[in-house]
Short mmCIF file of C-alpha atoms in Angstrom, two decimals:
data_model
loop_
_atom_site.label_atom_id
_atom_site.label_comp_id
_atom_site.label_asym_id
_atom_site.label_seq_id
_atom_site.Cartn_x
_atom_site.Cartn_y
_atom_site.Cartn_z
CA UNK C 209 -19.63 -52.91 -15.31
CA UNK C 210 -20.64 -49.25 -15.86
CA UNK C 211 -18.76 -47.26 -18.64
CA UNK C 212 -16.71 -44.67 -17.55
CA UNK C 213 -19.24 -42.32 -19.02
CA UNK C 214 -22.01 -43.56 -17.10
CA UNK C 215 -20.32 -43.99 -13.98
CA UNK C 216 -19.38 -40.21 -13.68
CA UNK C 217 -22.73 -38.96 -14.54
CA UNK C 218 -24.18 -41.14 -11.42
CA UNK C 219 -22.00 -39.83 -9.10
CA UNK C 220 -22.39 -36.24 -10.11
CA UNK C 221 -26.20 -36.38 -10.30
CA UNK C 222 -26.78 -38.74 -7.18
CA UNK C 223 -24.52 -36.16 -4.33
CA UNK C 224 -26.33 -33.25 -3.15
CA UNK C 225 -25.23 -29.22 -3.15
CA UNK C 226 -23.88 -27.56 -0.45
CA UNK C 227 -26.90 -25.10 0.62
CA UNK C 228 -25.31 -23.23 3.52
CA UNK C 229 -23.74 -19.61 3.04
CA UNK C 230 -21.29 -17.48 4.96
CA UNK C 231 -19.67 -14.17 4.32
CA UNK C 232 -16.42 -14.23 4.76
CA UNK C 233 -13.58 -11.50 4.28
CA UNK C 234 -12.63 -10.29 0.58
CA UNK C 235 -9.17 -11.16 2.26
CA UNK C 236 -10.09 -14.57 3.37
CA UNK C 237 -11.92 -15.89 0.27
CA UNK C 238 -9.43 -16.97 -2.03
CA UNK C 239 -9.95 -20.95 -2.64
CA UNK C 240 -13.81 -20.59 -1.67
CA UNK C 241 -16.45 -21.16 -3.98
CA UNK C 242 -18.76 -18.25 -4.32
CA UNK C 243 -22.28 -18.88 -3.60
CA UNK C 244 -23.58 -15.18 -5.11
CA UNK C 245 -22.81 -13.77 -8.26
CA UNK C 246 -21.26 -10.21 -7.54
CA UNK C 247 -21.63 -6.77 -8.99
CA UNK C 248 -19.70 -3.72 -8.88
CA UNK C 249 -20.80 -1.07 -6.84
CA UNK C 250 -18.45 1.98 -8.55
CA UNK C 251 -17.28 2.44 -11.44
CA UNK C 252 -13.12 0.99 -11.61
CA UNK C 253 -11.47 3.92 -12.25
CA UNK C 254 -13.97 5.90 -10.84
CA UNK C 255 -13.00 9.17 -12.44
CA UNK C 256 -10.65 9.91 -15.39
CA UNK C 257 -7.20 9.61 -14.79
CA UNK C 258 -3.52 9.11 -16.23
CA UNK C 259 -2.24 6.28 -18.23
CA UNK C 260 1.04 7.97 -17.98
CA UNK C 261 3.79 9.72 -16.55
CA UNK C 262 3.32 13.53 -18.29
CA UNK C 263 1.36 16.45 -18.78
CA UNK C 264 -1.77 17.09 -18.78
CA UNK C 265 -2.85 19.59 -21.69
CA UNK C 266 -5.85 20.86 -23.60
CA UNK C 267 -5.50 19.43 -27.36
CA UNK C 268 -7.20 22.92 -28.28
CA UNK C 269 -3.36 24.71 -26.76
CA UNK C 270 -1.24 22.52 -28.89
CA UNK C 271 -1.94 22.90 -31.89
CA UNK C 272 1.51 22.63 -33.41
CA UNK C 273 4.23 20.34 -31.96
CA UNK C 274 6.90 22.45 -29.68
CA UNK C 275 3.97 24.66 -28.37
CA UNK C 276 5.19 25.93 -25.01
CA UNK C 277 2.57 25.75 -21.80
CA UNK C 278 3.47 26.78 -18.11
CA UNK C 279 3.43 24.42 -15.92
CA UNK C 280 0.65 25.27 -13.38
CA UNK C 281 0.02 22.38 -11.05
CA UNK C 282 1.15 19.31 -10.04
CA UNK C 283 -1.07 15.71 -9.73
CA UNK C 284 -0.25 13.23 -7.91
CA UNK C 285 -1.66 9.98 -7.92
CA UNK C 286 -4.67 10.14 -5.15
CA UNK C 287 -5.09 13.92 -5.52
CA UNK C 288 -7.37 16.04 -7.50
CA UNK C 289 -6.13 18.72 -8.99
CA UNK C 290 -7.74 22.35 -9.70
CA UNK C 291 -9.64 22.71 -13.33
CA UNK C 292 -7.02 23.52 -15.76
CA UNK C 293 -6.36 26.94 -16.91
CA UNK C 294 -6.26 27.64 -20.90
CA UNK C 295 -3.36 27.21 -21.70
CA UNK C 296 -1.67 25.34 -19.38
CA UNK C 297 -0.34 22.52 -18.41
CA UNK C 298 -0.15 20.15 -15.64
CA UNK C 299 2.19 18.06 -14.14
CA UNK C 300 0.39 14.50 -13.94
CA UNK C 301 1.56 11.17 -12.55
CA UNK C 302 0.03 7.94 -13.20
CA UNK C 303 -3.27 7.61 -12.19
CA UNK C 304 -3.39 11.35 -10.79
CA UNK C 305 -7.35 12.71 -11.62
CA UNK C 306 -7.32 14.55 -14.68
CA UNK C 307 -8.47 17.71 -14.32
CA UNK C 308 -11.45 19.34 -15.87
CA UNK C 309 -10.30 21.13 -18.70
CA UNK C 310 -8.02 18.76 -19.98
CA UNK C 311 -8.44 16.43 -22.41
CA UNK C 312 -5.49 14.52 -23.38
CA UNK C 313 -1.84 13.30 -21.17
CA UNK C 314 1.27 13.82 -23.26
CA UNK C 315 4.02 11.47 -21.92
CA UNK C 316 7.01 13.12 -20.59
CA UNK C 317 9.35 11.59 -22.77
CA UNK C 318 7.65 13.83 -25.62
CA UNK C 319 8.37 16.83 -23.25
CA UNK C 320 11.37 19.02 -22.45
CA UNK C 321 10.53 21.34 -18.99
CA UNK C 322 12.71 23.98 -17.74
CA UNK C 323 11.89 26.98 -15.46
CA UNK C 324 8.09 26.18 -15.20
CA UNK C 325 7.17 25.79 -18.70
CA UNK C 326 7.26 22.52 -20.55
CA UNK C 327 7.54 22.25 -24.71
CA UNK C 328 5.36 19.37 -26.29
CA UNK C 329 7.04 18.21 -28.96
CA UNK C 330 4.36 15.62 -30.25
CA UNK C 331 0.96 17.00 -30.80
CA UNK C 332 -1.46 14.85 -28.43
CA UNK C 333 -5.01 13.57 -29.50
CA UNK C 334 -7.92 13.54 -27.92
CA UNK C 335 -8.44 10.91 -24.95
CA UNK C 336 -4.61 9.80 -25.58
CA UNK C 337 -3.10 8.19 -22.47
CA UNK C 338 -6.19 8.82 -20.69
CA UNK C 339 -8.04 5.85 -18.46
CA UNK C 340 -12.02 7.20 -18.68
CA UNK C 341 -14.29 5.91 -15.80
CA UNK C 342 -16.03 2.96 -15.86
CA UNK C 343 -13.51 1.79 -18.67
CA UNK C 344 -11.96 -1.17 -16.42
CA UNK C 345 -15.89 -2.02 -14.81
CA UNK C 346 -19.22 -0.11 -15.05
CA UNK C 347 -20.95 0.24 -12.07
CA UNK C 348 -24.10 -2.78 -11.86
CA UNK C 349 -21.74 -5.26 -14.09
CA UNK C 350 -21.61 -8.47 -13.00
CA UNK C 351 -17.90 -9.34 -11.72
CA UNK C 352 -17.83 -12.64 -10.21
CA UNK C 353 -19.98 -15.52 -11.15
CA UNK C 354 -21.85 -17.61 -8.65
CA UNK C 355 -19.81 -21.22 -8.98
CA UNK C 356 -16.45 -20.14 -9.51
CA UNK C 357 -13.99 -21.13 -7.09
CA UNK C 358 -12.01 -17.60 -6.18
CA UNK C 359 -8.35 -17.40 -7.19
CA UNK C 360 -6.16 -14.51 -5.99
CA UNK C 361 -7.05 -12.49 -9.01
CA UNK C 362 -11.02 -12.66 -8.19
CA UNK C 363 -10.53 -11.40 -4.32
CA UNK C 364 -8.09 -8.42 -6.30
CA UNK C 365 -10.90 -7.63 -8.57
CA UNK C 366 -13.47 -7.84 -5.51
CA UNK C 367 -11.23 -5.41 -3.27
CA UNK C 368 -11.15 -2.98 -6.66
CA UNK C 369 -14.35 -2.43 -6.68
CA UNK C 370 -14.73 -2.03 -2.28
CA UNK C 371 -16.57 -5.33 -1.75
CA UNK C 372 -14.87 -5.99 2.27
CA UNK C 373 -16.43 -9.33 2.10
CA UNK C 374 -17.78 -12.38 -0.44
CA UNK C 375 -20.77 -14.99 0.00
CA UNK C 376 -19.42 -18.49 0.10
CA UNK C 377 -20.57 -21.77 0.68
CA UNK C 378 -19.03 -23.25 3.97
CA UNK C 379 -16.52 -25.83 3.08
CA UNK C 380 -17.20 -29.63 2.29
CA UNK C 381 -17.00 -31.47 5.56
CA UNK C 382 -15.64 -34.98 4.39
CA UNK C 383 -14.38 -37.89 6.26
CA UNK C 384 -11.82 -40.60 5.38
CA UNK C 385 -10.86 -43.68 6.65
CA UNK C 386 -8.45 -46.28 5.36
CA UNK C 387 -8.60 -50.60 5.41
CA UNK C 388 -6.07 -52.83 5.63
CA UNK C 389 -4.07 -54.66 8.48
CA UNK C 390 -0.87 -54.60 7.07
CA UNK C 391 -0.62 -50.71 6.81
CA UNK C 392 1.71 -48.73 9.08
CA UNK C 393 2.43 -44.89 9.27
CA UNK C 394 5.49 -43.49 8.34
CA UNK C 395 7.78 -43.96 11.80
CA UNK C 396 6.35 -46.72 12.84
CA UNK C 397 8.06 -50.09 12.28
CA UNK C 398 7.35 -52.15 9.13
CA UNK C 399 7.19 -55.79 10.44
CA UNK C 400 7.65 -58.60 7.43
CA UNK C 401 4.21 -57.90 5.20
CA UNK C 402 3.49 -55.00 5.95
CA UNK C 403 3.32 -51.45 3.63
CA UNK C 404 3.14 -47.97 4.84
CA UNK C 405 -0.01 -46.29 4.45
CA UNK C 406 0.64 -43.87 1.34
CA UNK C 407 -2.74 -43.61 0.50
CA UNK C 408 -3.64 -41.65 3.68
CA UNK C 409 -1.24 -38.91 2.99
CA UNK C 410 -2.36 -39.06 -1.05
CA UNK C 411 -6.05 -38.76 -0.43
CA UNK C 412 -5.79 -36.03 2.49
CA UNK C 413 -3.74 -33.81 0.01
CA UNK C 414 -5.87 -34.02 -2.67
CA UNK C 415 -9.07 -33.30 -0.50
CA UNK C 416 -7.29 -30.07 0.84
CA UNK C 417 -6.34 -28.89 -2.37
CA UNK C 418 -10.13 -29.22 -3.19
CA UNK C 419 -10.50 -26.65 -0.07
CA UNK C 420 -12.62 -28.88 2.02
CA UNK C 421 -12.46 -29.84 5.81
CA UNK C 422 -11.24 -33.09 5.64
CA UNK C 423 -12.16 -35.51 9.39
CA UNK C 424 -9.58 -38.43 9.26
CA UNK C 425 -10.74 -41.26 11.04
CA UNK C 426 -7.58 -43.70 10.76
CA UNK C 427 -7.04 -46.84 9.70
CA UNK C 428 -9.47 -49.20 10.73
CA UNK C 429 -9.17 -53.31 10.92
CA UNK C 430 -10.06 -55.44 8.27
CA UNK C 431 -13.38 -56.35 9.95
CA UNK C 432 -16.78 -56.24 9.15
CA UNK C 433 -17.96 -54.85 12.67
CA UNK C 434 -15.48 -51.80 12.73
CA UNK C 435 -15.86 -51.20 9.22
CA UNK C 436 -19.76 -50.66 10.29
CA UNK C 437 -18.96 -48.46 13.27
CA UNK C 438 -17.18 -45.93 11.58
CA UNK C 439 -19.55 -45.68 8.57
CA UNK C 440 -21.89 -44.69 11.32
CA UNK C 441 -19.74 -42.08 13.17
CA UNK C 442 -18.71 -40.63 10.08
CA UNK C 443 -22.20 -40.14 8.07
CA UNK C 444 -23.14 -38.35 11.84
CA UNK C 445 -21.34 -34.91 11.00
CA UNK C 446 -19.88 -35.42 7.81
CA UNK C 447 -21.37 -34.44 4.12
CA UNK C 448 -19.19 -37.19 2.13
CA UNK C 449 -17.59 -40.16 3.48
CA UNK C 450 -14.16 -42.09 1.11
CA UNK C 451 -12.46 -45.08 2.20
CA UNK C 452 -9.61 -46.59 0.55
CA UNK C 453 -9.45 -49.77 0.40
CA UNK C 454 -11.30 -52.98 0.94
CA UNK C 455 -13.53 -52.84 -2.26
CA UNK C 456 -12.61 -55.63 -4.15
CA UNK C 457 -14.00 -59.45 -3.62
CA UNK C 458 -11.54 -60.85 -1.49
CA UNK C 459 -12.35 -62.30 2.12
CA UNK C 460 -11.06 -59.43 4.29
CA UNK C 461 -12.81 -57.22 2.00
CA UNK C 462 -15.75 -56.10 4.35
CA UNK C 463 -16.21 -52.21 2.65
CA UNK C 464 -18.91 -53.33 0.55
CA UNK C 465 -20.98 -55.36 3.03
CA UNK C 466 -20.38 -53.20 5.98
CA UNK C 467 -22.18 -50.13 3.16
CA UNK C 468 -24.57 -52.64 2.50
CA UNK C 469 -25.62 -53.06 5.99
CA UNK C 470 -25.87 -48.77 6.91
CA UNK C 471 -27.12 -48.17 3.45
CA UNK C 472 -27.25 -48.89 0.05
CA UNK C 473 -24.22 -49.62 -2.72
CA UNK C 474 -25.52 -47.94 -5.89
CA UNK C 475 -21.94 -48.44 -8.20
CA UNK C 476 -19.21 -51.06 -7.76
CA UNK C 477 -17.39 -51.72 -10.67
CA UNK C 478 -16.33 -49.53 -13.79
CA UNK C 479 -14.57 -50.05 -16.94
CA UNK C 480 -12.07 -48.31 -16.40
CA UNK C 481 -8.16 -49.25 -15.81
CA UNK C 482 -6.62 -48.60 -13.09
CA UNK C 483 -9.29 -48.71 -10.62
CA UNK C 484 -12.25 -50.95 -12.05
CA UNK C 485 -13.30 -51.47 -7.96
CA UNK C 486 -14.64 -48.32 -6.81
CA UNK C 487 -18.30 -48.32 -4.61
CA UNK C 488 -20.15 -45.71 -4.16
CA UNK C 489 -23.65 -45.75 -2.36
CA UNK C 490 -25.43 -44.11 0.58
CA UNK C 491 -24.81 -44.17 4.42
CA UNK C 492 -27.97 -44.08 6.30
CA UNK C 493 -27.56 -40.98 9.07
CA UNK C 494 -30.17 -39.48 11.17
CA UNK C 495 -31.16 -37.04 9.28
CA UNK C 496 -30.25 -38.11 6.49
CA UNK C 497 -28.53 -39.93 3.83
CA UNK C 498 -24.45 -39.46 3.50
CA UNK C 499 -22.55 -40.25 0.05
CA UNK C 500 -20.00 -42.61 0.07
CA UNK C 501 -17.60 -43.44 -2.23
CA UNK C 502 -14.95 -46.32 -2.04
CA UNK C 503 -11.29 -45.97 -3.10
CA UNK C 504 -9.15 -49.00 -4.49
CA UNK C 505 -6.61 -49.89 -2.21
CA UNK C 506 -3.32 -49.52 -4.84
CA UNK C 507 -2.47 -46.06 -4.79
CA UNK C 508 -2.43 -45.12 -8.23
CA UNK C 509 -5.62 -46.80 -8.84
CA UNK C 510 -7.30 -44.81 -6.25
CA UNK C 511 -5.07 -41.57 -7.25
CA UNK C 512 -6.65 -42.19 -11.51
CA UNK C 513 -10.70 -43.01 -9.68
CA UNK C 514 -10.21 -39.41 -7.15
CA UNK C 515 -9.38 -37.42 -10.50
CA UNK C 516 -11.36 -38.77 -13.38
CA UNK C 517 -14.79 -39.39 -10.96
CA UNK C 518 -14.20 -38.45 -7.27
CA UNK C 519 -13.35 -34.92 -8.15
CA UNK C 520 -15.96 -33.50 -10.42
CA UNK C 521 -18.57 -34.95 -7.53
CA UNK C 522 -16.96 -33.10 -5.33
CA UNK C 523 -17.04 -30.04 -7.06
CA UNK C 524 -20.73 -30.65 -7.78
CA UNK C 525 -21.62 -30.73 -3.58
CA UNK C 526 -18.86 -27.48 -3.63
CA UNK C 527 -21.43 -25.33 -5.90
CA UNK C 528 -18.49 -25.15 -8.38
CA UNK C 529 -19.85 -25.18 -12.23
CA UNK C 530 -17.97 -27.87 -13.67
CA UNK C 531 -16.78 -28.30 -16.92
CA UNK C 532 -14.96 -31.48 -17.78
CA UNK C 533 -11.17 -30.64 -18.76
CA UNK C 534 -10.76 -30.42 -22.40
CA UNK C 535 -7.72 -33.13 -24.10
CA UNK C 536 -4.41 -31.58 -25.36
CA UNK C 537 -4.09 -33.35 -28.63
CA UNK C 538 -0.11 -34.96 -28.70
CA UNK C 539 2.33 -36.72 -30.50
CA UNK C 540 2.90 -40.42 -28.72
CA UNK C 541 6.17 -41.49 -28.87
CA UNK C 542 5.71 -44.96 -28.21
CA UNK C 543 3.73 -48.21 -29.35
CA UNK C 544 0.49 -48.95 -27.33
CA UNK C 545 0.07 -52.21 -28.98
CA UNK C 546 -2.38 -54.18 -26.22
CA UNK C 547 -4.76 -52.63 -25.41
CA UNK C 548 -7.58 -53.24 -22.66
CA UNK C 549 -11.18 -53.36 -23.35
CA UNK C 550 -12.07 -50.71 -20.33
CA UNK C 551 -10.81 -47.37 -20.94
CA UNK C 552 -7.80 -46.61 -19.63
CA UNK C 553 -5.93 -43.80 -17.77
CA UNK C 554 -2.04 -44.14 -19.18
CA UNK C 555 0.69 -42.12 -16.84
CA UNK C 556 2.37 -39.75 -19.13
CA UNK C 557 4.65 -36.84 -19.79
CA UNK C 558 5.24 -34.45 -22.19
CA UNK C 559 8.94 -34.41 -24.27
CA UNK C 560 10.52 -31.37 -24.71
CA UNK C 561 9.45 -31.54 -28.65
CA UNK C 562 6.10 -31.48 -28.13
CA UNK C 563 5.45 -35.21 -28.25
CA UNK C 564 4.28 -37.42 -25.21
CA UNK C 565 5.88 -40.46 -23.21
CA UNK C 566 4.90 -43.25 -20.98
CA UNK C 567 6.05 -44.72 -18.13
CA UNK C 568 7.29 -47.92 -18.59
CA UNK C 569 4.95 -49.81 -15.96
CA UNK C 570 1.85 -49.00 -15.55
CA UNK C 571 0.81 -50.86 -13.05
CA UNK C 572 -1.50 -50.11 -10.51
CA UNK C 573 0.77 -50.55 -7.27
CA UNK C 574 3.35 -48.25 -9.04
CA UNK C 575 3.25 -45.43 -7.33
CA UNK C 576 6.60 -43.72 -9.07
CA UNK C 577 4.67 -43.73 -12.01
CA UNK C 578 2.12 -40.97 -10.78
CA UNK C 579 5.47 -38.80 -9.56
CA UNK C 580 7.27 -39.05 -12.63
CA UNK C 581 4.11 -38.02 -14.75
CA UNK C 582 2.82 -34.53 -15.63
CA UNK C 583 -0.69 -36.13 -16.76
CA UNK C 584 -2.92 -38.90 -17.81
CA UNK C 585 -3.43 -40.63 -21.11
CA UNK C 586 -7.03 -41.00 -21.55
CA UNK C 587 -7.41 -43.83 -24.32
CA UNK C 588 -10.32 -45.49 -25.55
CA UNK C 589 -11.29 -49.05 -24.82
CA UNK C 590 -9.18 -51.20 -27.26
CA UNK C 591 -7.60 -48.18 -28.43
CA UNK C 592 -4.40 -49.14 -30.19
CA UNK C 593 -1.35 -46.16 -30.12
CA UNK C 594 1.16 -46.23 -32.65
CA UNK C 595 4.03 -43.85 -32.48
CA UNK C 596 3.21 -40.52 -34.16
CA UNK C 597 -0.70 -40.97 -33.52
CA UNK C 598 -2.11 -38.55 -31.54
CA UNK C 599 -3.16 -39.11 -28.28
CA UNK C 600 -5.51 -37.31 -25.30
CA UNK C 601 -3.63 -35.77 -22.78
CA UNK C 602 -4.94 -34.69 -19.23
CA UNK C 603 -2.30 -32.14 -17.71
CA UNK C 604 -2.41 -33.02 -13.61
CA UNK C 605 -2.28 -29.23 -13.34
CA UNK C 606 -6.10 -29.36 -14.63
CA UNK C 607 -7.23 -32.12 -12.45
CA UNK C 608 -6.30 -31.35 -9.30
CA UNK C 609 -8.18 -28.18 -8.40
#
């Protein structure tokens, strides 16, 4: 068996990058991975303008506090005003254009206006409650970096500087299939044996939330002929190709034979637990060679193998610069006292004092234990936990996008 180390690094290095670009609309790109690092074009503000609510003054005309100015304009926010007058003041909203001539924004709660002439009672300072140009982003600095997949606040700061539209890769085509006789959808009836196909609805989700196209081929019979035929259909228009299922040694096993036969299986087992047999190889396609990777059939097995290894290859085709997720040191609050000698992925959630629990069966078919967890226990081979040692924990919220 590969370590888990080992294992990762394959997968990562052996898929190819996305190459194709598209622009698509500033308003469209959120969840995209940006294929083009980005500059700004203006400067964000692009002129000086108001922090505050207040008046615009010269600090030269109030020189003592209660000085008294008239009041000789009024600034909106979106409208330049006329140069200021000596001494005088202006009425200024926030972000209204300061005007030339003034140099600082007094807030109006350190005012008192009446009839067209306002009294500052704090003397201002240079620059106070002013926003200069360029002091947000300087025209020609780098915004966005290429490999970052765009969150709401990235398309905001894209619109803020006028860029209508972003350069993308186009999204990860990848198709899916799922083995096993005994599995029925949701609706259908569940005859003596047989399970309802959770891992269909798991492994969709967690593709989408990746942002790619996902092509769901169905479940497909435990045979080695049908196994084949899909392989082929899939690595036809398809960049990555998952099955769950049908990777271990048993007879009606026919995943790693039916890869065997279109391709090549370069991994098959890990140490790691849950989820020691997971294949991955190559599909041969006309034009060329198609990834595939091989889920374990139990659902938290193949839920642990999607996050810990499936995912960061799948960021790597995406263009996305990975970084593994960095371990919140915590508290356990329980005795791991045996152990296993691969490295193990414990279901977990955080107390309310800080600390860390586990789910009391960890076992591979139990899929409760993913739903009442908030993360993963990432322990050592033959780590033993005592309570009060502190553990690595993986927050789901960091693994799943």
């Amino acid at each position: 068996m590969l370590s888990f180390d080992e294992a990762a690094d394959l997968l990562r290095q052996s898929v190819p990058p996305l190459r194709e670009i598209a622009d698509v609309p500033t308003l469209e790109a959120a969840g995209r991975v940006l294929a083009v690092a980005q500059r700004a074009r203006i400067d964000v503000p692009p002129q000086d303008n108001s922090a505050m609510d207040g008046y615009a003054v010269a600090v030269a005309d109030c020189s003592a506090a209660g000085t008294r100015l008239p009041v000789a304009q009024i600034i909106p926010a979106g409208r330049v005003g006329e140069p200021l007058a000596p001494g005088t003041a202006a009425r200024i909203f926030t972000g209204g254009v300061i005007p030339i001539g003034a140099d600082a924004v007094v807030m109006q709660e350190h005012c008192q206006a009446s009839d067209g002439v306002v009294a500052i009672a704090q003397t201002p300072r240079a620059g106070e409650h002013v926003r200069r140009a360029g002091s947000d982003v300087a025209v020609g600095s780098e915004i966005l970096a290429a490999g970052q997949r765009l969150r709401p606040q990235d398309t905001a700061f894209a619109a803020s500087v006028g860029l209508a539209s972003l350069p993308v890769f186009r999204r990860l085509r990848v198709a899916v299939f799922f083995t096993g006789d005994e599995l029925r959808m949701p609706g259908e009836p569940l005859p003596p044996g047989a399970i309802y196909n959770t891992n269909r609805f798991l492994l969709s989700a967690l593709l989408q939330r990746l942002g790619c196209a996902v092509v769901d081929h169905g479940q497909v019979p435990d045979d080695l002929a049908a196994t084949r035929q899909v392989l082929c259909r899939a690595a036809e228009d398809c960049d990555l190709i998952i099955s769950s299922g049908g990777v271990s040694v048993g007879d009606e096993d026919h995943v790693k034979a039916a890869v065997s036969a279109e391709g090549r299986i370069d991994l098959w087992k890990i140490a790691i637990k849950p989820g020691k047999p997971l294949a991955f190889g190559q599909i041969r396609a006309s034009a060329q060679e198609v990834p595939f990777i091989g889920l374990p059939g139990n659902p938290v097995s193949g839920l642990v193998t999607f996050l810990t290894l499936v995912r960061p290859a799948i960021l790597s085709m995406q263009g996305v610069r990975y970084a593994p997720p960095q371990p919140y040191l915590l508290r356990a609050e329980f005795d791991w006292l045996r152990p296993d000698a691969r490295r193990e992925f414990l279901r977990a959630r955080r107390t309310v004092d800080g600390g860390v629990a586990l789910f009391t069966d960890q076992g591979a078919s139990i899929l409760r234990s993913a739903v009442w967890s908030d993360g993963l226990l990432d322990n050592p081979p033959r780590q033993v936990i005592q309570r009060g040692d502190l553990v690595r924990y993986l927050p789901f919220v960091e693994l799943l996008d």
